[in-house]
Amino acid sequence: MAKQRHPSFVCQECGAVHNRWKGKCEACGGWNTIVEETGSASTMAGPVATRPSRAKGRIFPLEGLQGETKEAPRTPSGIAELDRVTGGGFVHGSIILLGGDPGIGKSTLLMQATAALAMRGERVAYISGEEAVAQVRLRAERLGLGQAPVELASETNVEDIIATLSQGRPPALAIIDSIQTMWTETVESAPGTVTQVRGSAQALIRFAKTTGTTVILVGHVTKDGQIAGPRVVEHMVDAVVSFEGDTGHHFRILRAVKNRFGPTDEIGVFEMSDQGLREVPNPSELFLAGRDMATAGTAVFAGMEGTRPLLVEIQALVAPSSLGTPRRAVVGWDQSRLSMVLAVLEAHGGLKLGMHDVYLNVAGGLRITEPAADLAAAAALVSSLSGNPLPPDTVYFGEMGLSGAIRPVAQEQARLKEAAKLGFSSAVAPAVRVDKSKSTKNERLPLATSSIGHITDLVAGIAARRRKAS
Ligand code: TYD
Ligand code: MG
């Protein structure tokens, strides 16, 4: 098939192809993201097979839903927090995209994972397109992993990398750090463009599928949290994992955004130290360390991240505003969720917040997505507005409806158990459902729980604390 060569205008954010240059990409709304690229039309359009067209297709056998399926074979990395996120280890022949801000610790994490596998006798390769071999070696030495038999190279040409890795026993794991630095000869565009990234990823995916090697692609993230350019790669890979945290904190959170072979709600928690990333097996202790218990405006939320309960402190500051439109700022939680909680507190809780600035912060740099945090956020807000500190030994959880009703959430028992384990003595939560079919006798709750059904109960409870105190 003769390749047509013509210039195309490709959005570097979303990969949309336009027929002329424009300031704004109509597909994703990005400004100044369109770049002229030359390449064959087939690579522009995505994964199109380049085999000659035939009048008749080959007939392949169709199978039913029943049948024998083997569990996908996996290689655990030996780093428990990483294996938790992948779903029990690296699936052979799978391809993982690891995204994260520059400097967050992606290369460090992957060096630790490759070294751990190499020490167990697996063949592993670390290909860096960003750093020289000496730099990577220096990092490994700093991590105390200088002796691990990791195969190391500084290379950016995908064909050369695949040819090299194909020699001998296929590696169990190959790291490509990063996909943005890779280029393939099959595409004419400049390195770093969407077309190159996609072409390189395609070649590496083919390599992973044919050899059974697990390939991890490192991807950089733009300011607004997108994996730059390789957003087009996201749907081609088996798993997308992001490494988060802010550089002001030591905590790093590994989170699966997409996973064809495992859960997407599990997180792995790490701490960055001078000897690399350390696993944090009991993150609640870490997130509650340094808690200020005497001040109004803080509440402990008993949350869940996947199958793991996680306690975090939610801090609120409600202060009279000098602005016409009061400020609403939130870190680690959803802005629209905060607006909703504030509206419910005003409409059903009798609070006047229209003249107040409101700040909400999740301590430790964690990002909460659960609606179960509504009640803890509301408690922190009411506490801050009223100036009454909440009891330091109490945890909060519950979802709030627009009517002010507090609705039950999943896994109450696990939340309460974790709180009891960490020395909390009571919980404020929606009425706990007792599963009649399962419980034999009266199932004992691990913690004294005051059930509340409506937001007015919460507001009244916090106001009553002042009367008791004074
Ligand atoms: P790195 O893994 O290079 O980040 P990425 O690949 O995501 O860009 O990590 C860089 C940061 O981590 C750097 O600012 C220094 C810090 N760091 C430590 O604090 N301790 C260590 O042991 C290592 C290796 C790095
Ligand atoms: Mg790096």
Short mmCIF file of C-alpha atoms in Angstrom, two decimals, residues 4-454:
data_model
loop_
_atom_site.label_atom_id
_atom_site.label_comp_id
_atom_site.label_asym_id
_atom_site.label_seq_id
_atom_site.Cartn_x
_atom_site.Cartn_y
_atom_site.Cartn_z
CA GLN A 4 0.17 9.13 1.27
CA ARG A 5 2.31 11.83 2.78
CA HIS A 6 0.52 15.00 3.66
CA PRO A 7 0.66 17.34 6.57
CA SER A 8 -1.91 16.98 9.30
CA PHE A 9 -2.69 19.22 12.18
CA VAL A 10 -2.84 17.20 15.36
CA CYS A 11 -3.95 18.41 18.78
CA GLN A 12 -1.18 17.54 21.23
CA GLU A 13 -3.65 17.21 24.07
CA CYS A 14 -6.30 14.90 22.69
CA GLY A 15 -4.90 13.66 19.39
CA ALA A 16 -7.73 15.02 17.24
CA VAL A 17 -6.68 15.53 13.61
CA HIS A 18 -7.68 18.77 11.87
CA ASN A 19 -7.30 19.68 8.22
CA ARG A 20 -5.86 23.12 8.92
CA TRP A 21 -4.20 24.95 11.77
CA LYS A 22 -6.51 26.50 14.35
CA GLY A 23 -5.93 28.33 17.59
CA LYS A 24 -8.40 26.22 19.45
CA CYS A 25 -8.99 22.49 19.24
CA GLU A 26 -12.70 21.90 18.79
CA ALA A 27 -12.44 18.36 20.14
CA CYS A 28 -11.03 19.12 23.57
CA GLY A 29 -11.26 22.91 23.78
CA GLY A 30 -7.50 23.32 24.31
CA TRP A 31 -5.82 26.52 23.08
CA ASN A 32 -2.58 26.50 21.08
CA THR A 33 -2.41 22.74 21.20
CA ILE A 34 -2.49 22.07 17.45
CA VAL A 35 0.81 21.27 15.77
CA GLU A 36 1.54 20.42 12.14
CA GLU A 37 2.75 16.85 11.75
CA THR A 38 3.70 14.88 8.68
CA GLY A 39 3.04 11.21 8.62
CA SER A 40 1.16 8.58 6.80
CA ALA A 41 -2.57 8.84 7.02
CA SER A 42 -2.85 5.40 8.58
CA THR A 43 -0.79 6.25 11.64
CA MET A 44 -2.70 9.48 12.04
CA ALA A 45 -5.97 7.69 12.23
CA GLY A 46 -4.93 5.34 14.99
CA PRO A 47 -4.35 1.63 15.18
CA VAL A 48 -5.21 0.63 11.63
CA ALA A 49 -3.69 -2.60 10.40
CA THR A 50 -1.57 -2.07 7.32
CA ARG A 51 -2.16 -5.36 5.58
CA PRO A 52 -3.17 -5.56 1.97
CA SER A 53 -6.89 -5.50 1.43
CA ARG A 54 -8.41 -8.80 0.39
CA ALA A 55 -11.80 -9.48 -1.01
CA LYS A 56 -12.49 -12.29 1.47
CA GLY A 57 -11.66 -12.35 5.15
CA ARG A 58 -10.17 -15.22 7.08
CA ILE A 59 -12.69 -17.20 9.08
CA PHE A 60 -11.88 -17.46 12.78
CA PRO A 61 -13.58 -19.65 15.42
CA LEU A 62 -16.12 -17.92 17.65
CA GLU A 63 -16.30 -18.97 21.28
CA GLY A 64 -18.99 -18.93 23.94
CA LEU A 65 -18.99 -17.26 27.35
CA GLN A 66 -18.55 -20.65 29.01
CA GLY A 67 -15.22 -22.29 28.68
CA GLU A 68 -11.95 -22.65 30.41
CA THR A 69 -10.20 -19.44 31.42
CA LYS A 70 -7.01 -19.32 33.32
CA GLU A 71 -6.30 -16.61 35.86
CA ALA A 72 -3.91 -14.13 34.21
CA PRO A 73 -0.38 -15.02 35.32
CA ARG A 74 1.21 -12.31 37.41
CA THR A 75 4.57 -11.38 38.84
CA PRO A 76 4.25 -9.60 42.19
CA SER A 77 6.75 -6.78 42.59
CA GLY A 78 7.26 -7.53 46.26
CA ILE A 79 6.29 -3.94 47.11
CA ALA A 80 2.94 -4.54 48.82
CA GLU A 81 1.51 -1.07 48.23
CA LEU A 82 2.30 -1.31 44.51
CA ASP A 83 0.87 -4.82 44.21
CA ARG A 84 -2.31 -3.68 45.94
CA VAL A 85 -2.89 -1.10 43.20
CA THR A 86 -2.08 -3.39 40.27
CA GLY A 87 -4.36 -6.05 41.74
CA GLY A 88 -1.73 -8.53 42.90
CA GLY A 89 1.27 -8.03 40.65
CA PHE A 90 2.19 -7.28 37.05
CA VAL A 91 0.11 -9.29 34.58
CA HIS A 92 2.38 -10.90 31.98
CA GLY A 93 2.19 -9.15 28.63
CA SER A 94 0.26 -6.20 30.00
CA ILE A 95 1.12 -2.59 29.50
CA ILE A 96 0.81 0.03 32.22
CA LEU A 97 0.95 3.80 31.91
CA LEU A 98 2.31 5.50 35.03
CA GLY A 99 1.48 9.21 35.14
CA GLY A 100 2.52 11.88 37.60
CA ASP A 101 3.96 15.36 38.03
CA PRO A 102 7.66 15.78 37.37
CA GLY A 103 9.69 15.13 40.52
CA ILE A 104 6.93 13.22 42.29
CA GLY A 105 9.00 10.02 42.38
CA LYS A 106 7.98 7.93 39.36
CA SER A 107 11.54 6.99 38.43
CA THR A 108 12.34 6.26 42.08
CA LEU A 109 9.34 3.95 42.47
CA LEU A 110 10.12 2.08 39.26
CA MET A 111 13.79 1.73 40.13
CA GLN A 112 12.78 0.20 43.46
CA ALA A 113 10.33 -2.16 41.76
CA THR A 114 12.79 -3.29 39.07
CA ALA A 115 15.55 -3.81 41.63
CA ALA A 116 13.23 -5.89 43.83
CA LEU A 117 12.34 -8.12 40.85
CA ALA A 118 15.94 -8.38 39.68
CA MET A 119 17.05 -9.49 43.14
CA ARG A 120 14.58 -12.36 42.84
CA GLY A 121 16.24 -13.53 39.63
CA GLU A 122 13.85 -12.05 37.05
CA ARG A 123 15.21 -10.38 33.94
CA VAL A 124 14.30 -6.70 34.13
CA ALA A 125 15.26 -3.74 31.98
CA TYR A 126 15.16 -0.05 32.74
CA ILE A 127 15.30 2.15 29.65
CA SER A 128 15.66 5.82 30.39
CA GLY A 129 15.11 8.35 27.65
CA GLU A 130 15.58 11.25 30.00
CA GLU A 131 18.61 10.50 32.09
CA ALA A 132 22.07 9.19 31.29
CA VAL A 133 23.04 5.75 32.53
CA ALA A 134 25.35 7.35 35.11
CA GLN A 135 22.47 9.38 36.54
CA VAL A 136 20.22 6.35 36.87
CA ARG A 137 23.09 4.43 38.47
CA LEU A 138 23.64 7.23 40.93
CA ARG A 139 20.00 7.13 41.98
CA ALA A 140 20.12 3.36 42.39
CA GLU A 141 23.20 3.70 44.57
CA ARG A 142 21.50 6.34 46.66
CA LEU A 143 18.61 3.95 47.15
CA GLY A 144 21.02 1.23 48.24
CA LEU A 145 20.17 -0.83 45.15
CA GLY A 146 23.48 -0.53 43.33
CA GLN A 147 24.00 -4.31 43.42
CA ALA A 148 20.69 -5.28 41.78
CA PRO A 149 21.21 -6.93 38.35
CA VAL A 150 18.96 -4.50 36.44
CA GLU A 151 19.73 -4.12 32.73
CA LEU A 152 20.16 -0.43 32.14
CA ALA A 153 20.25 1.74 29.01
CA SER A 154 19.74 5.29 27.92
CA GLU A 155 17.88 5.00 24.61
CA THR A 156 15.03 6.69 22.77
CA ASN A 157 14.59 4.72 19.54
CA VAL A 158 11.80 2.21 19.95
CA GLU A 159 12.99 -0.16 17.20
CA ASP A 160 16.46 -0.36 18.79
CA ILE A 161 14.95 -0.91 22.23
CA ILE A 162 12.69 -3.71 21.02
CA ALA A 163 15.51 -5.39 19.08
CA THR A 164 17.76 -5.28 22.14
CA LEU A 165 15.15 -6.55 24.55
CA SER A 166 14.14 -9.33 22.15
CA GLN A 167 17.58 -10.94 22.47
CA GLY A 168 17.62 -13.91 24.79
CA ARG A 169 15.03 -14.62 27.47
CA PRO A 170 12.28 -11.99 27.30
CA PRO A 171 12.36 -9.67 30.31
CA ALA A 172 9.67 -10.02 32.97
CA LEU A 173 9.47 -6.25 33.26
CA ALA A 174 10.66 -3.39 31.04
CA ILE A 175 10.44 0.25 32.06
CA ILE A 176 10.22 2.99 29.44
CA ASP A 177 10.97 6.29 31.17
CA SER A 178 9.30 8.23 29.56
CA ILE A 179 7.01 7.60 26.59
CA GLN A 180 7.28 11.25 25.57
CA THR A 181 10.98 10.87 24.82
CA MET A 182 10.52 7.83 22.56
CA TRP A 183 10.44 7.89 18.77
CA THR A 184 9.79 5.33 16.11
CA GLU A 185 11.04 5.22 12.52
CA THR A 186 7.60 4.28 11.22
CA VAL A 187 6.34 7.78 11.91
CA GLU A 188 7.83 10.93 10.45
CA SER A 189 6.71 13.47 13.03
CA ALA A 190 9.09 15.05 15.49
CA PRO A 191 9.70 13.23 18.80
CA GLY A 192 7.29 14.23 21.54
CA THR A 193 4.34 14.79 19.22
CA VAL A 194 1.12 12.86 19.68
CA THR A 195 1.72 10.83 16.55
CA GLN A 196 5.16 9.76 17.73
CA VAL A 197 3.92 8.94 21.21
CA ARG A 198 1.10 6.87 19.77
CA GLY A 199 3.34 5.10 17.26
CA SER A 200 5.94 4.30 19.91
CA ALA A 201 3.30 3.06 22.32
CA GLN A 202 1.79 0.84 19.62
CA ALA A 203 5.15 -0.78 18.91
CA LEU A 204 5.80 -1.35 22.62
CA ILE A 205 2.31 -2.79 23.14
CA ARG A 206 2.93 -5.24 20.31
CA PHE A 207 6.23 -6.18 21.96
CA ALA A 208 4.53 -6.74 25.33
CA LYS A 209 1.76 -8.88 23.86
CA THR A 210 4.08 -11.07 21.79
CA THR A 211 6.79 -11.65 24.43
CA GLY A 212 4.76 -11.65 27.65
CA THR A 213 6.92 -8.87 29.06
CA THR A 214 5.14 -6.37 31.30
CA VAL A 215 5.93 -2.91 29.97
CA ILE A 216 5.53 0.20 32.11
CA LEU A 217 5.39 3.50 30.26
CA VAL A 218 6.09 6.61 32.27
CA GLY A 219 4.01 9.61 31.20
CA HIS A 220 4.32 13.21 32.27
CA VAL A 221 1.35 15.13 33.48
CA THR A 222 0.38 18.65 32.51
CA LYS A 223 -0.67 21.38 34.91
CA ASP A 224 -4.33 20.40 34.77
CA GLY A 225 -3.58 16.78 35.64
CA GLN A 226 -3.84 15.25 32.18
CA ILE A 227 -1.20 12.87 31.01
CA ALA A 228 0.22 15.19 28.38
CA GLY A 229 -0.07 14.07 24.80
CA PRO A 230 -0.46 10.40 25.66
CA ARG A 231 -4.07 10.88 26.60
CA VAL A 232 -4.41 9.08 23.30
CA VAL A 233 -2.39 6.25 24.82
CA GLU A 234 -4.73 5.85 27.79
CA HIS A 235 -7.24 3.74 25.91
CA MET A 236 -4.54 1.59 24.32
CA VAL A 237 -2.96 0.41 27.57
CA ASP A 238 -4.25 -2.15 30.08
CA ALA A 239 -3.87 0.02 33.15
CA VAL A 240 -3.41 3.71 33.89
CA VAL A 241 -1.87 4.40 37.28
CA SER A 242 -1.23 7.86 38.63
CA PHE A 243 1.27 8.85 41.26
CA GLU A 244 0.03 11.83 43.24
CA GLY A 245 0.95 14.00 46.17
CA ASP A 246 2.26 17.49 46.53
CA THR A 247 5.94 18.15 46.83
CA GLY A 248 5.33 19.99 50.12
CA HIS A 249 4.29 16.72 51.75
CA HIS A 250 6.16 13.47 52.07
CA PHE A 251 3.15 11.30 51.26
CA ARG A 252 2.71 9.88 47.79
CA ILE A 253 -0.41 8.12 46.65
CA LEU A 254 -0.52 5.57 43.88
CA ARG A 255 -3.97 5.23 42.37
CA ALA A 256 -5.28 3.09 39.51
CA VAL A 257 -7.40 5.20 37.17
CA LYS A 258 -8.07 2.31 34.83
CA ASN A 259 -7.26 -1.36 35.29
CA ARG A 260 -8.30 -4.18 33.00
CA PHE A 261 -6.91 -6.77 35.41
CA GLY A 262 -7.79 -5.45 38.84
CA PRO A 263 -9.62 -2.94 41.00
CA THR A 264 -9.56 0.80 40.36
CA ASP A 265 -10.43 2.01 43.84
CA GLU A 266 -7.38 0.77 45.73
CA ILE A 267 -4.63 3.17 46.68
CA GLY A 268 -1.03 2.58 47.66
CA VAL A 269 0.51 4.97 50.17
CA PHE A 270 4.21 5.78 50.24
CA GLU A 271 6.41 8.17 52.09
CA MET A 272 9.35 9.85 50.33
CA SER A 273 12.45 9.61 52.49
CA ASP A 274 16.12 10.15 51.81
CA GLN A 275 16.36 6.43 51.04
CA GLY A 276 13.60 6.49 48.49
CA LEU A 277 9.96 5.57 48.84
CA ARG A 278 8.88 3.76 51.96
CA GLU A 279 5.63 1.83 52.12
CA VAL A 280 3.05 3.03 54.60
CA PRO A 281 1.04 0.00 55.69
CA ASN A 282 -1.22 1.90 58.13
CA PRO A 283 -1.86 5.28 56.52
CA SER A 284 -4.49 6.43 59.03
CA GLU A 285 -1.79 6.91 61.68
CA LEU A 286 0.21 8.97 59.24
CA PHE A 287 -2.70 11.17 58.17
CA LEU A 288 -3.73 11.85 61.76
CA ALA A 289 -0.23 12.59 63.03
CA GLY A 290 0.17 16.14 64.31
CA ARG A 291 -3.55 16.64 64.72
CA ASP A 292 -4.61 19.77 66.57
CA MET A 293 -7.44 18.58 68.78
CA ALA A 294 -8.28 21.71 70.76
CA THR A 295 -9.13 23.99 67.83
CA ALA A 296 -12.57 24.40 66.37
CA GLY A 297 -13.01 23.44 62.74
CA THR A 298 -11.43 20.02 62.51
CA ALA A 299 -13.25 16.72 62.18
CA VAL A 300 -11.92 13.21 61.62
CA PHE A 301 -13.48 11.45 58.67
CA ALA A 302 -13.64 7.65 58.69
CA GLY A 303 -13.26 6.98 54.99
CA MET A 304 -12.67 4.01 52.73
CA GLU A 305 -10.18 3.74 49.90
CA GLY A 306 -11.07 0.55 48.08
CA THR A 307 -11.09 -2.22 50.65
CA ARG A 308 -9.03 -0.27 53.13
CA PRO A 309 -10.43 2.07 55.78
CA LEU A 310 -8.59 5.36 56.06
CA LEU A 311 -9.00 8.07 58.71
CA VAL A 312 -8.19 11.63 57.71
CA GLU A 313 -8.62 15.01 59.26
CA ILE A 314 -10.86 17.52 57.53
CA GLN A 315 -10.15 21.14 58.41
CA ALA A 316 -12.53 24.02 57.87
CA LEU A 317 -12.16 27.73 58.36
CA VAL A 318 -15.27 29.89 58.27
CA ALA A 319 -14.48 33.57 58.75
CA PRO A 320 -16.40 36.85 58.15
CA SER A 321 -15.65 38.08 54.65
CA SER A 322 -14.61 41.52 53.54
CA LEU A 323 -15.41 40.73 49.94
CA GLY A 324 -18.63 41.28 48.05
CA THR A 325 -18.60 37.69 46.93
CA PRO A 326 -17.17 35.57 49.73
CA ARG A 327 -14.37 33.17 48.90
CA ARG A 328 -14.93 29.44 48.73
CA ALA A 329 -11.70 27.47 48.51
CA VAL A 330 -11.17 23.75 48.85
CA VAL A 331 -8.10 21.52 48.75
CA GLY A 332 -8.43 17.76 48.49
CA TRP A 333 -12.18 17.67 48.00
CA ASP A 334 -14.73 18.50 45.33
CA GLN A 335 -15.64 22.18 44.99
CA SER A 336 -19.22 21.48 43.96
CA ARG A 337 -19.63 19.03 46.85
CA LEU A 338 -18.60 21.85 49.22
CA SER A 339 -21.13 24.21 47.63
CA MET A 340 -23.82 21.59 48.13
CA VAL A 341 -22.97 21.02 51.79
CA LEU A 342 -22.96 24.79 52.40
CA ALA A 343 -26.34 25.17 50.70
CA VAL A 344 -27.85 22.37 52.79
CA LEU A 345 -26.39 23.85 56.00
CA GLU A 346 -28.01 27.19 55.13
CA ALA A 347 -31.35 25.81 54.01
CA HIS A 348 -31.88 23.09 56.60
CA GLY A 349 -29.31 23.68 59.34
CA GLY A 350 -30.19 27.33 59.98
CA LEU A 351 -26.62 28.53 59.42
CA LYS A 352 -25.86 31.93 57.88
CA LEU A 353 -22.82 31.57 55.66
CA GLY A 354 -23.54 34.17 52.96
CA MET A 355 -21.17 36.73 54.51
CA HIS A 356 -18.39 34.29 55.33
CA ASP A 357 -15.33 33.07 53.52
CA VAL A 358 -15.12 29.30 53.64
CA TYR A 359 -11.94 27.24 53.34
CA LEU A 360 -11.86 23.47 53.48
CA ASN A 361 -8.74 21.34 53.51
CA VAL A 362 -8.05 17.63 53.68
CA ALA A 363 -4.93 17.21 55.80
CA GLY A 364 -1.87 15.41 54.48
CA GLY A 365 -2.40 16.11 50.79
CA LEU A 366 -4.96 13.34 50.29
CA ARG A 367 -7.78 13.77 47.78
CA ILE A 368 -11.16 12.42 48.88
CA THR A 369 -13.79 11.44 46.34
CA GLU A 370 -16.27 9.64 48.58
CA PRO A 371 -19.68 11.27 49.24
CA ALA A 372 -19.43 9.74 52.74
CA ALA A 373 -17.22 12.70 53.66
CA ASP A 374 -20.22 15.08 53.58
CA LEU A 375 -20.99 14.69 57.27
CA ALA A 376 -17.39 15.16 58.41
CA ALA A 377 -17.05 18.26 56.22
CA ALA A 378 -20.34 19.63 57.60
CA ALA A 379 -19.20 18.95 61.17
CA ALA A 380 -15.91 20.79 60.58
CA LEU A 381 -17.77 23.74 59.02
CA VAL A 382 -20.33 24.02 61.83
CA SER A 383 -17.56 23.67 64.41
CA SER A 384 -15.54 26.45 62.83
CA LEU A 385 -18.50 28.80 62.50
CA SER A 386 -19.64 28.21 66.07
CA GLY A 387 -16.15 28.19 67.57
CA ASN A 388 -16.87 24.93 69.39
CA PRO A 389 -14.18 22.29 69.01
CA LEU A 390 -15.52 18.83 68.24
CA PRO A 391 -14.81 15.99 70.69
CA PRO A 392 -11.31 14.76 69.80
CA ASP A 393 -12.18 11.08 70.17
CA THR A 394 -15.03 11.07 67.61
CA VAL A 395 -15.08 10.16 63.93
CA TYR A 396 -17.70 11.25 61.39
CA PHE A 397 -19.04 9.72 58.20
CA GLY A 398 -22.29 9.84 56.24
CA GLU A 399 -23.67 11.09 52.96
CA MET A 400 -25.89 14.14 52.99
CA GLY A 401 -28.93 14.54 50.77
CA LEU A 402 -30.24 17.87 49.50
CA SER A 403 -33.09 17.59 52.01
CA GLY A 404 -30.57 17.50 54.85
CA ALA A 405 -31.17 13.81 55.46
CA ILE A 406 -28.07 11.80 56.37
CA ARG A 407 -27.92 8.64 54.33
CA PRO A 408 -26.17 5.39 55.15
CA VAL A 409 -22.90 4.58 53.42
CA ALA A 410 -21.16 1.32 52.62
CA GLN A 411 -18.83 -0.57 54.93
CA GLU A 412 -19.79 1.02 58.25
CA GLN A 413 -18.27 -1.86 60.19
CA ALA A 414 -14.85 -1.50 58.58
CA ARG A 415 -14.84 2.25 59.23
CA LEU A 416 -15.83 1.82 62.87
CA LYS A 417 -13.27 -0.94 63.41
CA GLU A 418 -10.45 1.19 62.05
CA ALA A 419 -11.51 4.08 64.30
CA ALA A 420 -11.63 1.80 67.34
CA LYS A 421 -8.19 0.45 66.45
CA LEU A 422 -6.77 3.96 66.45
CA GLY A 423 -8.19 4.79 69.88
CA PHE A 424 -11.37 6.65 68.93
CA SER A 425 -14.25 6.00 71.29
CA SER A 426 -17.31 7.25 69.43
CA ALA A 427 -18.70 7.89 65.99
CA VAL A 428 -21.34 10.19 64.57
CA ALA A 429 -22.90 8.41 61.64
CA PRO A 430 -26.17 7.59 59.93
CA ALA A 431 -28.20 4.82 61.55
CA VAL A 432 -26.14 1.68 61.03
CA ARG A 433 -28.00 -1.01 59.18
CA VAL A 434 -27.73 -4.38 60.83
CA ASP A 435 -27.84 -7.16 58.32
CA LYS A 436 -30.57 -9.41 59.77
CA SER A 437 -29.75 -12.35 57.53
CA LYS A 438 -26.13 -12.44 58.64
CA SER A 439 -26.11 -11.43 62.29
CA THR A 440 -26.94 -14.16 64.75
CA LYS A 441 -27.34 -12.24 67.98
CA ASN A 442 -27.31 -8.48 68.30
CA GLU A 443 -24.21 -7.62 66.36
CA ARG A 444 -22.06 -5.43 68.56
CA LEU A 445 -20.70 -2.30 66.95
CA PRO A 446 -16.99 -1.83 67.51
CA LEU A 447 -17.60 1.72 68.68
CA ALA A 448 -20.28 3.73 70.52
CA THR A 449 -22.23 5.30 67.68
CA SER A 450 -24.68 8.16 67.87
CA SER A 451 -26.90 7.75 64.86
CA ILE A 452 -28.18 10.89 63.26
CA GLY A 453 -30.85 11.07 60.62
CA HIS A 454 -30.81 14.75 59.72
#
